[in-house]
Amino acid sequence: MSQEYFKSPKKKGKLAVFLSGRGSNFIAIHDAILEGKINAEIALVFSDKTDAPGLKIAQQRKLDTLSLNPKDFNSKQEYEQEIIKELKNRKIDLICLAGYMRILSPHFCRQFTNAILNIHPALLPAFPGLNVQRKALEWGVRYSGATVHFVTPDVDMGPIVLQAVVPVKQDDTEETLSQRILKEEHKIYPEAIKLYFEGRLEIRNRLVYIK
Ligand code: GRF
């Protein structure tokens, strides 16, 4: 889905953060913005879950929030169409998936080519999908980590922007490994967004180059 050549824009970006849960990555991104580390503003925090803890935090932080329940729509297509409308109304430059538990359709991805990022708690292309910390433990890998990547219709397979590596310890549980990875997620996700709006990300033939 990525075009052959893409250069990220150098501008003050308008972000939409999508989340379904606790929102610790959203908080890391917002904190980095408040500290002046990223040239962007969060113009929308969107959730598919009205009771997502991350959404509550966004409200407390006085950010514009929106939650839409897919069950209130006749189809996924209608649901996504409504989200797309809200995003276009706000002139969103970049969507950051941060624990958003729904798969975006190819149509949705095409509306925002090279303008959707995701954070994944493994070293892609190893362990795509769900419960990946558990899978890492089951495989006995010595290292795992986190990946920020562009979102394309191929789930978890878009161009890789940044990765961080963490060791897997012999006495790790899913919880301890997740925590070690999460600490790195909170560093590389804001960093990737910063690079994006510094106009420093280029995609050529699906590889990301950092200028
Ligand atoms: C993170 O582990 C992220 O990598 C994955 O979902 C989790 C979201 O956590 N995509 P949080 O809601 O940001 O705390």
Short mmCIF file of C-alpha atoms and ligand atoms in Angstrom, two decimals:
data_model
loop_
_atom_site.label_atom_id
_atom_site.label_comp_id
_atom_site.label_asym_id
_atom_site.label_seq_id
_atom_site.Cartn_x
_atom_site.Cartn_y
_atom_site.Cartn_z
CA MET A 1 0.00 0.00 0.00
CA SER A 2 2.93 2.40 0.54
CA GLN A 3 3.71 4.42 -2.53
CA GLU A 4 7.09 3.86 -4.11
CA TYR A 5 8.35 7.14 -2.71
CA PHE A 6 7.08 9.07 0.27
CA LYS A 7 8.56 11.82 2.38
CA SER A 8 6.90 12.77 5.65
CA PRO A 9 5.81 16.40 5.92
CA LYS A 10 7.77 18.98 7.89
CA LYS A 11 5.00 20.80 9.72
CA LYS A 12 3.08 21.07 12.93
CA GLY A 13 1.07 17.87 12.72
CA LYS A 14 -2.48 17.12 13.72
CA LEU A 15 -2.65 13.74 15.37
CA ALA A 16 -5.47 11.35 16.01
CA VAL A 17 -4.68 8.68 18.59
CA PHE A 18 -6.77 5.49 18.42
CA LEU A 19 -6.97 3.35 21.54
CA SER A 20 -9.11 0.61 23.06
CA GLY A 21 -7.55 0.22 26.49
CA ARG A 22 -5.40 1.79 29.18
CA GLY A 23 -3.62 4.25 26.89
CA SER A 24 -0.10 4.32 28.28
CA ASN A 25 1.33 4.93 24.80
CA PHE A 26 -1.14 7.75 24.27
CA ILE A 27 0.07 9.29 27.55
CA ALA A 28 3.71 8.95 26.49
CA ILE A 29 2.93 10.69 23.18
CA HIS A 30 0.93 13.46 24.84
CA ASP A 31 3.61 14.02 27.50
CA ALA A 32 6.26 14.29 24.79
CA ILE A 33 4.12 16.91 23.02
CA LEU A 34 3.62 18.85 26.28
CA GLU A 35 7.37 18.77 26.85
CA GLY A 36 7.85 20.30 23.40
CA LYS A 37 9.61 17.25 22.00
CA ILE A 38 7.18 16.68 19.11
CA ASN A 39 5.93 19.36 16.72
CA ALA A 40 2.31 18.22 16.83
CA GLU A 41 -0.98 18.52 18.63
CA ILE A 42 -3.45 15.78 19.47
CA ALA A 43 -6.60 16.86 17.64
CA LEU A 44 -8.57 13.71 18.48
CA VAL A 45 -8.44 10.70 20.76
CA PHE A 46 -10.71 8.06 19.30
CA SER A 47 -11.91 4.81 20.82
CA ASP A 48 -14.19 1.95 19.87
CA LYS A 49 -14.84 1.51 23.59
CA THR A 50 -16.76 4.16 25.55
CA ASP A 51 -15.25 2.91 28.80
CA ALA A 52 -11.62 2.69 27.69
CA PRO A 53 -9.46 4.01 30.57
CA GLY A 54 -7.27 5.85 28.03
CA LEU A 55 -10.29 7.78 26.79
CA LYS A 56 -11.07 8.96 30.34
CA ILE A 57 -7.51 10.19 30.74
CA ALA A 58 -7.80 12.06 27.44
CA GLN A 59 -10.97 13.74 28.72
CA GLN A 60 -9.22 14.70 31.97
CA ARG A 61 -6.45 16.18 29.85
CA LYS A 62 -9.11 18.24 28.05
CA LEU A 63 -8.44 16.71 24.65
CA ASP A 64 -11.08 16.28 21.99
CA THR A 65 -12.38 12.71 22.30
CA LEU A 66 -14.78 10.56 20.37
CA SER A 67 -15.99 7.03 20.94
CA LEU A 68 -18.15 5.13 18.52
CA ASN A 69 -19.51 1.69 19.24
CA PRO A 70 -19.33 -0.52 16.13
CA LYS A 71 -22.55 -2.21 17.27
CA ASP A 72 -24.41 1.04 16.56
CA PHE A 73 -23.62 0.70 12.85
CA ASN A 74 -24.97 -1.65 10.20
CA SER A 75 -21.57 -2.64 8.87
CA LYS A 76 -17.84 -2.17 9.34
CA GLN A 77 -17.91 -0.06 6.21
CA GLU A 78 -20.46 2.36 7.68
CA TYR A 79 -18.56 2.44 10.95
CA GLU A 80 -15.30 3.31 9.29
CA GLN A 81 -16.97 5.85 7.00
CA GLU A 82 -18.12 7.77 10.06
CA ILE A 83 -14.62 7.69 11.55
CA ILE A 84 -13.11 8.84 8.25
CA LYS A 85 -15.57 11.75 8.17
CA GLU A 86 -14.55 12.82 11.69
CA LEU A 87 -10.87 12.59 10.79
CA LYS A 88 -11.24 14.57 7.56
CA ASN A 89 -13.29 17.24 9.36
CA ARG A 90 -10.39 17.72 11.73
CA LYS A 91 -7.78 17.64 8.94
CA ILE A 92 -5.84 14.91 10.68
CA ASP A 93 -2.31 14.43 9.31
CA LEU A 94 -1.33 11.26 11.16
CA ILE A 95 -3.23 8.50 12.93
CA CYS A 96 -1.37 6.77 15.76
CA LEU A 97 -2.77 3.39 16.70
CA ALA A 98 -1.98 2.87 20.37
CA GLY A 99 -3.54 -0.34 21.54
CA TYR A 100 -6.45 -0.05 19.11
CA MET A 101 -7.93 -3.53 18.94
CA ARG A 102 -9.68 -3.37 15.58
CA ILE A 103 -8.26 -4.16 12.18
CA LEU A 104 -8.59 -1.28 9.73
CA SER A 105 -10.01 -2.23 6.35
CA PRO A 106 -7.94 -1.83 3.16
CA HIS A 107 -10.33 0.99 2.21
CA PHE A 108 -9.57 2.83 5.46
CA CYS A 109 -5.82 2.30 5.01
CA ARG A 110 -5.99 3.71 1.48
CA GLN A 111 -7.62 6.90 2.76
CA PHE A 112 -4.55 7.50 4.92
CA THR A 113 -1.66 6.04 2.96
CA ASN A 114 1.63 6.61 4.82
CA ALA A 115 -0.33 8.46 7.49
CA ILE A 116 -1.03 5.68 9.99
CA LEU A 117 1.50 4.40 12.51
CA ASN A 118 1.19 1.49 14.92
CA ILE A 119 3.20 0.22 17.87
CA HIS A 120 3.61 -3.52 18.23
CA PRO A 121 5.12 -5.29 21.27
CA ALA A 122 7.51 -7.57 19.36
CA LEU A 123 10.32 -7.35 16.84
CA LEU A 124 8.34 -7.59 13.60
CA PRO A 125 8.14 -9.49 11.36
CA ALA A 126 8.48 -11.97 14.25
CA PHE A 127 5.30 -12.47 16.23
CA PRO A 128 2.60 -10.47 14.45
CA GLY A 129 -0.93 -10.60 15.84
CA LEU A 130 -2.05 -10.94 19.44
CA ASN A 131 -0.59 -12.25 22.73
CA VAL A 132 2.86 -11.81 21.31
CA GLN A 133 4.75 -11.58 24.61
CA ARG A 134 3.38 -15.01 25.51
CA LYS A 135 4.42 -16.34 22.11
CA ALA A 136 7.93 -14.93 22.59
CA LEU A 137 8.18 -16.81 25.90
CA GLU A 138 6.82 -19.99 24.34
CA TRP A 139 9.45 -19.84 21.61
CA GLY A 140 12.24 -19.17 24.09
CA VAL A 141 13.61 -16.24 22.11
CA ARG A 142 16.50 -14.47 23.87
CA TYR A 143 15.47 -11.03 22.68
CA SER A 144 12.19 -9.36 21.93
CA GLY A 145 11.17 -5.73 21.79
CA ALA A 146 8.90 -3.20 20.17
CA THR A 147 8.30 -1.98 16.64
CA VAL A 148 6.80 1.24 15.28
CA HIS A 149 5.62 0.66 11.72
CA PHE A 150 3.43 2.20 9.06
CA VAL A 151 0.03 0.58 8.76
CA THR A 152 -0.92 -1.08 5.50
CA PRO A 153 -3.71 -3.55 4.72
CA ASP A 154 -1.27 -6.38 5.56
CA VAL A 155 -1.74 -6.46 9.32
CA ASP A 156 1.53 -5.80 11.23
CA MET A 157 3.53 -5.97 8.00
CA GLY A 158 3.91 -2.30 7.00
CA PRO A 159 7.27 -0.51 6.64
CA ILE A 160 9.26 -0.48 9.89
CA VAL A 161 10.19 2.92 11.32
CA LEU A 162 11.91 2.18 14.65
CA GLN A 163 12.58 -0.83 16.84
CA ALA A 164 13.89 -1.33 20.35
CA VAL A 165 15.34 -4.57 21.65
CA VAL A 166 14.94 -5.98 25.15
CA PRO A 167 16.40 -9.18 26.60
CA VAL A 168 14.08 -12.00 27.52
CA LYS A 169 15.02 -13.41 30.93
CA GLN A 170 14.64 -17.04 31.94
CA ASP A 171 12.32 -16.22 34.80
CA ASP A 172 10.18 -13.76 32.81
CA THR A 173 6.42 -13.97 32.94
CA GLU A 174 4.17 -12.46 30.30
CA GLU A 175 3.71 -9.55 32.71
CA THR A 176 7.40 -8.84 33.40
CA LEU A 177 8.32 -9.10 29.72
CA SER A 178 5.39 -6.87 28.71
CA GLN A 179 6.50 -4.24 31.23
CA ARG A 180 10.09 -4.27 29.93
CA ILE A 181 8.85 -3.91 26.36
CA LEU A 182 6.33 -1.20 27.28
CA LYS A 183 9.09 1.01 28.71
CA GLU A 184 10.75 0.95 25.30
CA GLU A 185 7.45 1.52 23.48
CA HIS A 186 7.06 4.76 25.41
CA LYS A 187 10.41 5.95 24.04
CA ILE A 188 10.26 4.88 20.41
CA TYR A 189 6.66 5.85 19.64
CA PRO A 190 7.10 9.56 20.47
CA GLU A 191 10.49 9.47 18.71
CA ALA A 192 8.92 8.09 15.51
CA ILE A 193 6.23 10.79 15.51
CA LYS A 194 8.87 13.45 16.12
CA LEU A 195 10.86 12.22 13.10
CA TYR A 196 7.68 12.12 11.01
CA PHE A 197 6.88 15.81 11.52
CA GLU A 198 10.49 16.85 11.16
CA GLY A 199 10.08 15.64 7.60
CA ARG A 200 12.78 13.04 8.18
CA LEU A 201 11.03 9.81 7.23
CA GLU A 202 11.30 8.62 3.68
CA ILE A 203 9.84 5.45 2.25
CA ARG A 204 11.44 3.96 -0.82
CA ASN A 205 10.33 0.57 -2.07
CA ARG A 206 8.71 -0.11 1.30
CA LEU A 207 11.88 0.61 3.31
CA VAL A 208 11.93 3.54 5.69
CA TYR A 209 14.99 5.81 5.62
CA ILE A 210 15.63 8.28 8.43
CA LYS A 211 17.20 11.49 7.21
C1 GRF B 1 0.91 -2.06 23.76
O1 GRF B 1 1.60 -3.19 24.22
C2 GRF B 1 1.07 -1.91 22.28
O2 GRF B 1 2.30 -2.36 21.82
C3 GRF B 1 -0.02 -2.79 21.73
O3 GRF B 1 -1.10 -2.61 22.62
C4 GRF B 1 -0.61 -2.22 23.90
C5 GRF B 1 -1.27 -0.93 24.25
O4 GRF B 1 -0.95 -0.50 25.54
N1 GRF B 1 -0.34 -2.44 20.37
P1 GRF B 1 -1.40 0.93 26.04
O5 GRF B 1 -2.93 0.97 25.94
O6 GRF B 1 -0.75 1.96 25.17
O7 GRF B 1 -0.94 1.01 27.46
#
